[in-house]
PDB file of C-alpha atoms in Angstrom:
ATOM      1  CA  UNK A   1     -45.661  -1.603 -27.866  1.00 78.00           C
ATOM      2  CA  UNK A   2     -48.989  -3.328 -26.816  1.00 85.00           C
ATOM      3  CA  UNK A   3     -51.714  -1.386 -24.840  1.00 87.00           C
ATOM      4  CA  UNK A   4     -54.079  -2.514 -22.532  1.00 86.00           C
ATOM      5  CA  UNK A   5     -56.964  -2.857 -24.999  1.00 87.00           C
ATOM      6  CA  UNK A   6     -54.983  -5.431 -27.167  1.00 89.00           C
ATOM      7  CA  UNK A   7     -55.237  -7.786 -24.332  1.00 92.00           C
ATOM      8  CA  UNK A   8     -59.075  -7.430 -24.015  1.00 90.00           C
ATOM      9  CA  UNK A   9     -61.517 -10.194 -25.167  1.00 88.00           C
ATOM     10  CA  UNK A  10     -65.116 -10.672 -24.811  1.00 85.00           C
ATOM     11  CA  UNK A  11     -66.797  -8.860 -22.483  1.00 87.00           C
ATOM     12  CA  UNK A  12     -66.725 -11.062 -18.898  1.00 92.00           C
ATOM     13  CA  UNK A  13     -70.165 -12.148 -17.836  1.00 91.00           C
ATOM     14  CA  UNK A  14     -68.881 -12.363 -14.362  1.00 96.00           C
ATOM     15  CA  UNK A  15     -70.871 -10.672 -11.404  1.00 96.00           C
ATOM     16  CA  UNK A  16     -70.336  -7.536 -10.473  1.00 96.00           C
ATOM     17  CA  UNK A  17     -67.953  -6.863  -8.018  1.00 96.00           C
ATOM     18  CA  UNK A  18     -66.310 -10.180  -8.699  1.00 97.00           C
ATOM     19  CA  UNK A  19     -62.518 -10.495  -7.535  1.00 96.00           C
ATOM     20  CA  UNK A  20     -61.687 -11.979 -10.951  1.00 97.00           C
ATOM     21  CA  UNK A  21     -61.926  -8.374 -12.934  1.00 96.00           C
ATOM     22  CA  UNK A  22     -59.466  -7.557 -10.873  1.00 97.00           C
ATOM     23  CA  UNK A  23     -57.072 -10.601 -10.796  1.00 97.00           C
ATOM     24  CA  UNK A  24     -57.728 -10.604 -15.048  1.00 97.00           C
ATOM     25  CA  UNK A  25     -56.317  -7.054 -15.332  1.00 96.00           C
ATOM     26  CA  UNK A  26     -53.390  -8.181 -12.879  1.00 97.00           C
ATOM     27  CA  UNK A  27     -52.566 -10.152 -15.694  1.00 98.00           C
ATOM     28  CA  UNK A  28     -53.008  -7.484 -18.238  1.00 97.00           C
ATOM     29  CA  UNK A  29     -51.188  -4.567 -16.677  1.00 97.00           C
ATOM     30  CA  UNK A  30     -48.446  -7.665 -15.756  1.00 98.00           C
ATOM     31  CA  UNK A  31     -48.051  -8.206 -19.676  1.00 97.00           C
ATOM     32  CA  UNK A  32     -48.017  -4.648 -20.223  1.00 96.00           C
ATOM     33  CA  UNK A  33     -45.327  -4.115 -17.770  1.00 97.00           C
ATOM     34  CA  UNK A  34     -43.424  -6.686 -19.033  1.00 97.00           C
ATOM     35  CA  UNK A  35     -43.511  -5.080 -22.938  1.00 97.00           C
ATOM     36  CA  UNK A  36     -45.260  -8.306 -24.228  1.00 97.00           C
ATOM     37  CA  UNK A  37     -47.187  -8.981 -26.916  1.00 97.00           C
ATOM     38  CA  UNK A  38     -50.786 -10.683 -27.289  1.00 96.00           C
ATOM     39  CA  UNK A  39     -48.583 -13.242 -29.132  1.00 96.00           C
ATOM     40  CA  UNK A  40     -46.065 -13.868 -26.873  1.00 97.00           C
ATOM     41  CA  UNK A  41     -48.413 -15.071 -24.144  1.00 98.00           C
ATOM     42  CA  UNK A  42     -50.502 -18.051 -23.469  1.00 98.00           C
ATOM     43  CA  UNK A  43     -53.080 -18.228 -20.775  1.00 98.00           C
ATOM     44  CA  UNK A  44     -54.079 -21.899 -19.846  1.00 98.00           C
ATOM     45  CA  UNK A  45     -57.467 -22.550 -17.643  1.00 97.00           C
ATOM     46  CA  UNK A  46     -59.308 -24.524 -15.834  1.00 93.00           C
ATOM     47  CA  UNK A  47     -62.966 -25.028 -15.146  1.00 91.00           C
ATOM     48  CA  UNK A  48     -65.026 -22.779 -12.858  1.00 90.00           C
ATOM     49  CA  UNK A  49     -65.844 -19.373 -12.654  1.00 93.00           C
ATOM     50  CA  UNK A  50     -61.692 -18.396 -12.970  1.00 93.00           C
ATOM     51  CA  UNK A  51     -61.312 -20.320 -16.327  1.00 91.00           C
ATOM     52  CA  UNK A  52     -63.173 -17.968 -18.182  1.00 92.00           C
ATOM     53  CA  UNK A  53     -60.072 -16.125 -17.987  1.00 94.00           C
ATOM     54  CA  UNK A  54     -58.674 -17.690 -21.269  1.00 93.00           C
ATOM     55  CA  UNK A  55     -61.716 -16.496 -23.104  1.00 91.00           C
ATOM     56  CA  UNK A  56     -61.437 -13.243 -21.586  1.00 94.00           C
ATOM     57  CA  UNK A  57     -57.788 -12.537 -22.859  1.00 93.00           C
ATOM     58  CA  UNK A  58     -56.505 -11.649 -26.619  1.00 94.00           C
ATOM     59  CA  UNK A  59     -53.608 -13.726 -26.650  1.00 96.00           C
ATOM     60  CA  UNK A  60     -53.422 -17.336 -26.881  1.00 96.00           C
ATOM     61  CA  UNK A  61     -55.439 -19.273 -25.160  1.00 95.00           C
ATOM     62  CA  UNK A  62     -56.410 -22.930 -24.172  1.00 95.00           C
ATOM     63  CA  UNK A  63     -59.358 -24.157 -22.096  1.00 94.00           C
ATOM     64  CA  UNK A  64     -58.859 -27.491 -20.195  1.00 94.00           C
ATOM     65  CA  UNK A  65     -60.704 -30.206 -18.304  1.00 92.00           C
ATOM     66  CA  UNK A  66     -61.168 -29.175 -14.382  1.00 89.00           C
ATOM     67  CA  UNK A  67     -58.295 -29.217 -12.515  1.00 90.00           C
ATOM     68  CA  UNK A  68     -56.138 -30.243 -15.654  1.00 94.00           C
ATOM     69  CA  UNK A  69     -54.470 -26.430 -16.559  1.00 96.00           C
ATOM     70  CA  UNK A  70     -51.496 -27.352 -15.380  1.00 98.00           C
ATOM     71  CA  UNK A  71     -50.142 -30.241 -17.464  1.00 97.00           C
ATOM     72  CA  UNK A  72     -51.556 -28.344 -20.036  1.00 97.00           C
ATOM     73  CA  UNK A  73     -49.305 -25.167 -19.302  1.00 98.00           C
ATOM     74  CA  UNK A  74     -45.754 -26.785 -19.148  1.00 97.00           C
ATOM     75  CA  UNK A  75     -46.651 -28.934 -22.128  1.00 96.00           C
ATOM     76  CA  UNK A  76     -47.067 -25.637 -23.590  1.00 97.00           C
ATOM     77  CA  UNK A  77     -43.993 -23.931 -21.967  1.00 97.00           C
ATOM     78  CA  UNK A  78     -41.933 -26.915 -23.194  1.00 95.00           C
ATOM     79  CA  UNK A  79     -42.556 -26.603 -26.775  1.00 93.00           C
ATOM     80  CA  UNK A  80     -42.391 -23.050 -27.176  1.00 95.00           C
ATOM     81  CA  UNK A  81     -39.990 -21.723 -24.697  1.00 93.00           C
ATOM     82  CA  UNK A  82     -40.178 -18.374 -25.981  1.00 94.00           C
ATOM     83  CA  UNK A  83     -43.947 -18.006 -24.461  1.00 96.00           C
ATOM     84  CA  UNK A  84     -45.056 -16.882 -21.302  1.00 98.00           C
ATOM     85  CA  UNK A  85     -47.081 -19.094 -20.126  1.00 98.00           C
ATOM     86  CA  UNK A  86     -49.683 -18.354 -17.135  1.00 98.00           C
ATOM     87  CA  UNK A  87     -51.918 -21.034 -15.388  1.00 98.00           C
ATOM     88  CA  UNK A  88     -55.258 -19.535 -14.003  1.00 97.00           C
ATOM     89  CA  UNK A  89     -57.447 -21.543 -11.671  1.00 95.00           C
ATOM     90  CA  UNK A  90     -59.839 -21.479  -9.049  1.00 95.00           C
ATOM     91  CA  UNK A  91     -59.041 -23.085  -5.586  1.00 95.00           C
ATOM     92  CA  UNK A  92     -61.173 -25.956  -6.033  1.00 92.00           C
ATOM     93  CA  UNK A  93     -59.761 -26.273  -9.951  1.00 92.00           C
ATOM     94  CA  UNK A  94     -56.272 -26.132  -8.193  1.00 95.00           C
ATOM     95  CA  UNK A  95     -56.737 -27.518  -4.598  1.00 96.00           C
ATOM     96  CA  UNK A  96     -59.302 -29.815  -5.331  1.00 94.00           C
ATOM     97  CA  UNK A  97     -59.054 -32.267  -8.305  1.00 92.00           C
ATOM     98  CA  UNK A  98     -55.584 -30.373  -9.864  1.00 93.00           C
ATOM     99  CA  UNK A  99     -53.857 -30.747  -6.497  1.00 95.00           C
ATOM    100  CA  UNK A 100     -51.796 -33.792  -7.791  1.00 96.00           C
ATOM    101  CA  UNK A 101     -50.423 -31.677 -10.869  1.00 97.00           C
ATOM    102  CA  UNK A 102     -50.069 -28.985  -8.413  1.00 97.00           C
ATOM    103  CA  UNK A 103     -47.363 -30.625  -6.045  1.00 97.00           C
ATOM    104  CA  UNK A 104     -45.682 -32.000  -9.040  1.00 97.00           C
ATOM    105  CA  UNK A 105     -45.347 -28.884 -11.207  1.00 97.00           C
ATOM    106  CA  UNK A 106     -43.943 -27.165  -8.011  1.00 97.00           C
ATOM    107  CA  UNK A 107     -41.385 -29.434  -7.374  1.00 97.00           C
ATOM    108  CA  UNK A 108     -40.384 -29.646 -10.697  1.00 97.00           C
ATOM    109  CA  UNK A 109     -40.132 -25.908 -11.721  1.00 98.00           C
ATOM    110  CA  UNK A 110     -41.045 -25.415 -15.033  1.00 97.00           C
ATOM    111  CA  UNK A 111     -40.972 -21.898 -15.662  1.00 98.00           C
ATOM    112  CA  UNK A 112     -44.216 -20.513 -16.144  1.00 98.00           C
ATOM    113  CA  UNK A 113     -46.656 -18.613 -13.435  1.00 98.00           C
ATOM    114  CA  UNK A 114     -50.150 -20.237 -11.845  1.00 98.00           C
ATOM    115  CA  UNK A 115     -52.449 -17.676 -10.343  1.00 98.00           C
ATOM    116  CA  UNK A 116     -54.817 -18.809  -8.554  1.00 98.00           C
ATOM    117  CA  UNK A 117     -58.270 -17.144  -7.936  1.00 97.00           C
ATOM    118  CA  UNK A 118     -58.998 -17.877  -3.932  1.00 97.00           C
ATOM    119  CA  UNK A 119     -62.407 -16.948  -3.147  1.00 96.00           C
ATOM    120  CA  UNK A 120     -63.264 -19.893  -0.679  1.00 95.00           C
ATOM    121  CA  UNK A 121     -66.245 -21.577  -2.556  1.00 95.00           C
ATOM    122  CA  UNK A 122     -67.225 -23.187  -5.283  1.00 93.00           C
ATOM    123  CA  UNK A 123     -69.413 -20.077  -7.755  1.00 90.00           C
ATOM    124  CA  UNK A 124     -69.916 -21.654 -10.479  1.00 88.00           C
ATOM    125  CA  UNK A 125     -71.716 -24.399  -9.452  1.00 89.00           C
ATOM    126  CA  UNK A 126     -73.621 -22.185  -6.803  1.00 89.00           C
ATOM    127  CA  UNK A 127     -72.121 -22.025  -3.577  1.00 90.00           C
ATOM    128  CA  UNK A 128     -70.603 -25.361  -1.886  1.00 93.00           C
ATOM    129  CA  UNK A 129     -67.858 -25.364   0.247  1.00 94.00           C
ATOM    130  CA  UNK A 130     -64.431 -25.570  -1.628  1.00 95.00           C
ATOM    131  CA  UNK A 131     -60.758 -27.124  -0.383  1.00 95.00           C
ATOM    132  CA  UNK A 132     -59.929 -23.812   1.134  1.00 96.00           C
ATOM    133  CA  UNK A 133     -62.855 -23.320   3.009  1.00 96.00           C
ATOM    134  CA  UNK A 134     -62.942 -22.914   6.660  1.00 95.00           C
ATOM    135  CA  UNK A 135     -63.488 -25.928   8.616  1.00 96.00           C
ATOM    136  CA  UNK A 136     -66.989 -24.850  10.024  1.00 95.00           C
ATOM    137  CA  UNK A 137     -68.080 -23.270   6.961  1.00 94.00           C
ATOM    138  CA  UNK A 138     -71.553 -22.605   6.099  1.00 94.00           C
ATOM    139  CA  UNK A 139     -73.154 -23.756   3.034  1.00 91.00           C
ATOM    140  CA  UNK A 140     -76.297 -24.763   1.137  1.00 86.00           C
ATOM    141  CA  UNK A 141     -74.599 -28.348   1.000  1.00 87.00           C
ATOM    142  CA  UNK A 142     -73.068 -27.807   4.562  1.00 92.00           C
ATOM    143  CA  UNK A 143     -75.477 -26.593   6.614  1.00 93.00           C
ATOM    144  CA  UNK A 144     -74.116 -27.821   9.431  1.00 94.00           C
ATOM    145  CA  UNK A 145     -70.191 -26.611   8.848  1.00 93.00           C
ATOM    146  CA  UNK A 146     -67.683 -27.930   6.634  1.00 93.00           C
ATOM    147  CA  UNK A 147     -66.123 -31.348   8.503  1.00 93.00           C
ATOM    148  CA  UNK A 148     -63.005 -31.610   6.705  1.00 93.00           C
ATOM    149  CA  UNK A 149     -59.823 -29.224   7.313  1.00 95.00           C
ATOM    150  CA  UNK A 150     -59.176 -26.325   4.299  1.00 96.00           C
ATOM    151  CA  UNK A 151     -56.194 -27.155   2.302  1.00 96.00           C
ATOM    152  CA  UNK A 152     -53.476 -24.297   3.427  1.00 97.00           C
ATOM    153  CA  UNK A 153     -52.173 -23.279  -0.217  1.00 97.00           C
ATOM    154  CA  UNK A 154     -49.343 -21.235   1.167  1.00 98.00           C
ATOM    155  CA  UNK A 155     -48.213 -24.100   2.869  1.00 97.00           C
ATOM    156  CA  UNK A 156     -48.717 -26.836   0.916  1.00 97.00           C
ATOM    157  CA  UNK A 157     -46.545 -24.975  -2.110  1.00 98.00           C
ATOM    158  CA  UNK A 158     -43.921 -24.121   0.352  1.00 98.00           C
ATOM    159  CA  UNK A 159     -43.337 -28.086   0.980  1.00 97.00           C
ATOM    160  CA  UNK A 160     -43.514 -28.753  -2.328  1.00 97.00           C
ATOM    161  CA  UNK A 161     -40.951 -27.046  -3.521  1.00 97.00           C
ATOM    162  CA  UNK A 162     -41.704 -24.401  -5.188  1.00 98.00           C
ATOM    163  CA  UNK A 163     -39.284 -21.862  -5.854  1.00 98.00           C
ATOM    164  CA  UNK A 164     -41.461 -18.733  -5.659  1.00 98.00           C
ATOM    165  CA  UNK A 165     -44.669 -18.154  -3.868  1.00 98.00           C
ATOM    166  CA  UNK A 166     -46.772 -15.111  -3.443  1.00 98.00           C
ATOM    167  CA  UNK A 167     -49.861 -14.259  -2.332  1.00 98.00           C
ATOM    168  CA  UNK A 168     -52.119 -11.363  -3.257  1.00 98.00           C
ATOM    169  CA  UNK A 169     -55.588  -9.318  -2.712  1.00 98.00           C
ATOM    170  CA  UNK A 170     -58.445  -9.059  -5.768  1.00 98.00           C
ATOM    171  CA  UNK A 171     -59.005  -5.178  -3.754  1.00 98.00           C
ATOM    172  CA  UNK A 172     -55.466  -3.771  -4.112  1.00 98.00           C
ATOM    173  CA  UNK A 173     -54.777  -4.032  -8.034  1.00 97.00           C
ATOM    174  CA  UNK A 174     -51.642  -1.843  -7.902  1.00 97.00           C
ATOM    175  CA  UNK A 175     -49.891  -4.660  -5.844  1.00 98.00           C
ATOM    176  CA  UNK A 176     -51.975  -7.552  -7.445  1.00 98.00           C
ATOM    177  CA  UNK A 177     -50.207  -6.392 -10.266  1.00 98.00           C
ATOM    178  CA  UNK A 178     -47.011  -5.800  -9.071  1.00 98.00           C
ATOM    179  CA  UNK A 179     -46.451  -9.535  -7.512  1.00 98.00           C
ATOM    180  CA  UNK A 180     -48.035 -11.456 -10.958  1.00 98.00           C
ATOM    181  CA  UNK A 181     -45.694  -9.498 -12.714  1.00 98.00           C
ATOM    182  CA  UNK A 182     -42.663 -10.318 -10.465  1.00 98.00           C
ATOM    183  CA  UNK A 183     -44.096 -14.024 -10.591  1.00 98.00           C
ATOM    184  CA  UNK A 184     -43.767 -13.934 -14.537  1.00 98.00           C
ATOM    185  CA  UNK A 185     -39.690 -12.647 -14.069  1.00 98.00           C
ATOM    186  CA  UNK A 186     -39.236 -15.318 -12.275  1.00 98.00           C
ATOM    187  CA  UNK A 187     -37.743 -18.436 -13.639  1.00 97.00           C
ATOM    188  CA  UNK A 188     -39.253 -21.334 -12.421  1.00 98.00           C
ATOM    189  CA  UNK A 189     -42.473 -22.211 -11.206  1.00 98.00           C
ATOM    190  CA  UNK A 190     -44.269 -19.155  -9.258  1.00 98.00           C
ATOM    191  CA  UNK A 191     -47.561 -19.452  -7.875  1.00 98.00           C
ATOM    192  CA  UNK A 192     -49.519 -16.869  -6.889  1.00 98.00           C
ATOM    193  CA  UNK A 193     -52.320 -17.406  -4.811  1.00 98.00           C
ATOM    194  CA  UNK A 194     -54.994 -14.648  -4.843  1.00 98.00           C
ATOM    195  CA  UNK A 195     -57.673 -13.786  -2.476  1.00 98.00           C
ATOM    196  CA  UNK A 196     -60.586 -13.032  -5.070  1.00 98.00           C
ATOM    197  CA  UNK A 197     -63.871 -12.533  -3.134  1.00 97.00           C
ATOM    198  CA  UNK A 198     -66.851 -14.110  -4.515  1.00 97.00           C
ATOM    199  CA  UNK A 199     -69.398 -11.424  -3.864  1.00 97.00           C
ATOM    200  CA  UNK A 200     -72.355 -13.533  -4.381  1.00 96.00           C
ATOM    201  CA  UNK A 201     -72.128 -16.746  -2.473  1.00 96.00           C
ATOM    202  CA  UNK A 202     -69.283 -16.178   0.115  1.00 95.00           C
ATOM    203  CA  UNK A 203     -70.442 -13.338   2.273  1.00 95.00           C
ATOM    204  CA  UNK A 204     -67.839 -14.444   5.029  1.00 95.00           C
ATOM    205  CA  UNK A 205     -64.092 -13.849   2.803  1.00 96.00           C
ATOM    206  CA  UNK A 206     -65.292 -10.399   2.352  1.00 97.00           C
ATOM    207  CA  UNK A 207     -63.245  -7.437   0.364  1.00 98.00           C
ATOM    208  CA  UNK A 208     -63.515  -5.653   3.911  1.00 98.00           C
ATOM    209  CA  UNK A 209     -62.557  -9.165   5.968  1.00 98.00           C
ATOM    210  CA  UNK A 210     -59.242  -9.712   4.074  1.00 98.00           C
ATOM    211  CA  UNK A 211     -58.887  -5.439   4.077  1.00 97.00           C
ATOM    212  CA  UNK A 212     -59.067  -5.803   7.678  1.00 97.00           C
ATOM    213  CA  UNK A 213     -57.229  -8.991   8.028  1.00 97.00           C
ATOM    214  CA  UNK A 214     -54.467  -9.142   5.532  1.00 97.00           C
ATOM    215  CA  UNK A 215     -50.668  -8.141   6.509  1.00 97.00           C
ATOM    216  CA  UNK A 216     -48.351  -6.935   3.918  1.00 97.00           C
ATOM    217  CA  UNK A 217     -44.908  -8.502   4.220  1.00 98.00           C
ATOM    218  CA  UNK A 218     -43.761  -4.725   3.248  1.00 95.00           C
ATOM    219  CA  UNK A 219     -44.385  -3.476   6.457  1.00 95.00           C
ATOM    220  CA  UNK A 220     -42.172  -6.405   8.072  1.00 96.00           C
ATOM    221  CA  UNK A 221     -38.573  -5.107   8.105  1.00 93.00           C
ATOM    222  CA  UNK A 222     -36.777  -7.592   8.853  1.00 95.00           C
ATOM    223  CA  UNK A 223     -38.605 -10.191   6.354  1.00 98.00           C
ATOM    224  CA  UNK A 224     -36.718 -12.329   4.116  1.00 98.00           C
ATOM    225  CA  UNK A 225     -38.423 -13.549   1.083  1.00 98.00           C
ATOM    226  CA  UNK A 226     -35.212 -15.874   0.931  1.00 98.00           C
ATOM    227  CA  UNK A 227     -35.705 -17.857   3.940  1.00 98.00           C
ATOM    228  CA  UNK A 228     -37.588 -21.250   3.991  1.00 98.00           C
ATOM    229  CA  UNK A 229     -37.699 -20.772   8.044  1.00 98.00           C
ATOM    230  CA  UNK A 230     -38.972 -17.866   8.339  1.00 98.00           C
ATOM    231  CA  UNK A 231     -41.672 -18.182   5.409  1.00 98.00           C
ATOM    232  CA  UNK A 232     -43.300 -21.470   7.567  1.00 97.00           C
ATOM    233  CA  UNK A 233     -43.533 -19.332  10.382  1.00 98.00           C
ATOM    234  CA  UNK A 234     -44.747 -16.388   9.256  1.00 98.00           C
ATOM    235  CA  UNK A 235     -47.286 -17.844   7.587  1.00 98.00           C
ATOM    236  CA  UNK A 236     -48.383 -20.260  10.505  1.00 97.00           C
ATOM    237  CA  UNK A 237     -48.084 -17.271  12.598  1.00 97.00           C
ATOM    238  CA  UNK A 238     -50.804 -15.081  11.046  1.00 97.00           C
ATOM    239  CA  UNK A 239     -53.025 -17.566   9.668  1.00 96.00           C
ATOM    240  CA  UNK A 240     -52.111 -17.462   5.736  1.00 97.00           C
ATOM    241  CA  UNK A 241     -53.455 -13.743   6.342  1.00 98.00           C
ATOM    242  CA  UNK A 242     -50.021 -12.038   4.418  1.00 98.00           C
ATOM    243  CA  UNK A 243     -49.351 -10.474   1.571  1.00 98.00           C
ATOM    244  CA  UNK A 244     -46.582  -9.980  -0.991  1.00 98.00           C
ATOM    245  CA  UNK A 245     -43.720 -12.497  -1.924  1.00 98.00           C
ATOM    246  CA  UNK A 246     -43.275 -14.884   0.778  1.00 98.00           C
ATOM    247  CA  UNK A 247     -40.950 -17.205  -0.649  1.00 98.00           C
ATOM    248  CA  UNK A 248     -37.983 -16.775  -3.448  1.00 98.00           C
ATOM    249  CA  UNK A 249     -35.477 -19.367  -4.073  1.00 97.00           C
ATOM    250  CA  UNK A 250     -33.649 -18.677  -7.473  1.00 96.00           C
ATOM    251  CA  UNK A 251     -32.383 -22.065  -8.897  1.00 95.00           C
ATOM    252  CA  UNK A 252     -32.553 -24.095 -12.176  1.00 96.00           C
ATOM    253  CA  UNK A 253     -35.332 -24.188 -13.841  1.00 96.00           C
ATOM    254  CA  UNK A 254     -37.094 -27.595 -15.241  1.00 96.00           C
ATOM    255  CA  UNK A 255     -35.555 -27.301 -18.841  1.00 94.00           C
ATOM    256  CA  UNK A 256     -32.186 -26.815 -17.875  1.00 94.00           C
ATOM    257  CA  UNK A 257     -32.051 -30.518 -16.831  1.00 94.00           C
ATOM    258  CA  UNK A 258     -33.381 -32.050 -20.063  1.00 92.00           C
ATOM    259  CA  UNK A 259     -30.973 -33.765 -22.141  1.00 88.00           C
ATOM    260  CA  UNK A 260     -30.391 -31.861 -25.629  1.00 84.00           C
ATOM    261  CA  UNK A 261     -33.139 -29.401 -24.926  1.00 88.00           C
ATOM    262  CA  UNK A 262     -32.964 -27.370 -27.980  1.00 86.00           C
ATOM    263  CA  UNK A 263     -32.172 -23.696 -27.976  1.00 87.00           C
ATOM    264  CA  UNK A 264     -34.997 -23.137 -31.260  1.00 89.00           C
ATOM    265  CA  UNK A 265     -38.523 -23.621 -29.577  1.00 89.00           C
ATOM    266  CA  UNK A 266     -39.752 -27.178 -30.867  1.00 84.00           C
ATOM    267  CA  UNK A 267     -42.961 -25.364 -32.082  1.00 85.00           C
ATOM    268  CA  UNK A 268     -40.665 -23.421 -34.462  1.00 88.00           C
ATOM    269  CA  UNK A 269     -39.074 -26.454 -35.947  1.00 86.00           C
ATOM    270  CA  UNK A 270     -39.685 -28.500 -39.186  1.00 85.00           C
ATOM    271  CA  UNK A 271     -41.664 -31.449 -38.009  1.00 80.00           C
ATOM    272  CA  UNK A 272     -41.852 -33.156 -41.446  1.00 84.00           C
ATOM    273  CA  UNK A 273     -40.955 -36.946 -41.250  1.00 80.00           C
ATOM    274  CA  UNK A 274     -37.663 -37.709 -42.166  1.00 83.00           C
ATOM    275  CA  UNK A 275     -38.258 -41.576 -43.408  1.00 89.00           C
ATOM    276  CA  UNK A 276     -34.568 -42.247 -44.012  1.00 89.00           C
ATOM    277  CA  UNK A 277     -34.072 -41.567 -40.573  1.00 84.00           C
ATOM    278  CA  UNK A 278     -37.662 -43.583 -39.659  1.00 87.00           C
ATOM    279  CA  UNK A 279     -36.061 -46.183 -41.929  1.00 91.00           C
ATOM    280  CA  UNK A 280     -32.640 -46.324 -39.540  1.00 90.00           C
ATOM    281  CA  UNK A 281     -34.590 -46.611 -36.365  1.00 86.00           C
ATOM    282  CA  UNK A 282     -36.866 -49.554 -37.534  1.00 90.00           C
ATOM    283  CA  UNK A 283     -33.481 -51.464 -38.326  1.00 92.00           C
ATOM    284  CA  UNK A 284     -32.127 -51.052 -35.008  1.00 90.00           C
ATOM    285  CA  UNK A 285     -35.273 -52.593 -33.624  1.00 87.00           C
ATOM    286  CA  UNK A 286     -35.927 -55.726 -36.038  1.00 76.00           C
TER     287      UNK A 286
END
């Protein structure tokens, strides 16, 4: 069996106190827990601050245009079923320019897990307001306040369809861990959004705002994960301010509705050209 050391890369040149250390051992611990492999996972990234991520990890790894992880990820799911495959983005990688694939790899529910790192603002590129960032927000680039509305993740995957959505805290790694790990069980598509303070430009989204703020659907009894209703109110209610699974629906995955899907990954098969078989579908095109 793996241990956690197996899973560890170069050493992250993210600053200290950074949410992402946090959200990268998520991942880690979620592998271990799971009795994976370096091998048997992929991680797919974006650009940004949160797409380091791939380089962080020992175990495969791709690093793709901004906002692009996504079609990346199923591609990669798709041809070697036998992966677990995790998509890790930033809000602006996946709210921002990826929020097309988003919707669409939602609704579709290929079965691999997107965690994304929620900090409010772009870091990277030095502190401009991002899609999930406050309408009012203060930046170097906004001085004024943000003008346009934040994109609502919790929300906006809940209308798209997707069949399990979480949401999680950078400052409590036991259950950080716990839901990106119950995300990867899952099949279908399961996001998990992550509030990942960025302790150098944001100094509103604090570690002791959302530790002050954030509601842990644990201590509602009579929450059920289960219930479309109930998750679009809860989370209207407080604000997208919750914590834990907020919505589980368990139904077919993606794959199950391709036609001859084969049960041998297609990464695992002989690819060679068969030119007999080239030959036969010229003829039936001349």
């Amino acid at each position: 069996m793996a241990k956690l050391k197996e899973f560890k890369g170069d050493t992250p040149t993210w600053c200290p106190g950074c949410g992402h250390y946090s959200v990268m051992a998520g991942i880690q611990r979620a592998c271990l827990g799971l009795g994976l492999e370096p091998h048997q996972v992929a991680v797919i990234t974006g650009i940004g601050c949160s797409g380091k991520v791939s380089e962080y990890m020992r175990c495969y790894g791709f690093h793709t245009l901004h906002g692009r992880s996504l079609p990346v990820a199923q591609a990669v799911k798709l041809v070697n079923r036998n992966l677990k495959v995790i998509a890790a983005g930033g809000d602006g990688d996946g709210y921002g320019i990826g929020a097309g694939h988003f919707v669409h790899a939602a609704r579709r529910n290929v079965d691999i897990t997107y965690v994304v790192m929620d900090n409010q603002i772009y870091g990277l590129t030095k502190g401009q307001t991002s899609p999930t960032s406050r309408q009012g927000f203060v930046t170097k680039t906004s001085p004024e306040g943000a003008g346009e509305r934040e994109v609502k993740p919790l929300e906006l995957a809940l209308g798209a369809g997707a069949s399990f959505v979480a949401q999680a805290f950078a400052g409590d790694i036991k259950r950080l861990t716990e839901l990106i790990q119950q995300g990867m069980e899952h099949e279908g598509f399961a996001l998990i959004n992550v509030f990942s303070p960025c302790v150098t430009y944001n100094k509103v989204n604090t570690y002791d705002y959302f530790k002050e703020h954030l509601l842990d659907l644990k201590q509602m009894e009579d929450y059920d994960p289960h219930d479309l209703a109930q998750a679009y109110a809860t989370v209207l209610e407080r604000q997208g301010l919750v914590q834990g699974i907020i919505y589980k629906e368990d139904r077919p995955a993606y794959h199950t509705f391709l036609t001859d899907y084969p049960d041998q990954p297609i990464a695992e098969q002989n690819l060679v050209r068969d030119d007999a078989r080239l030959q036969q579908l010229w003829s039936e095109f001349k």
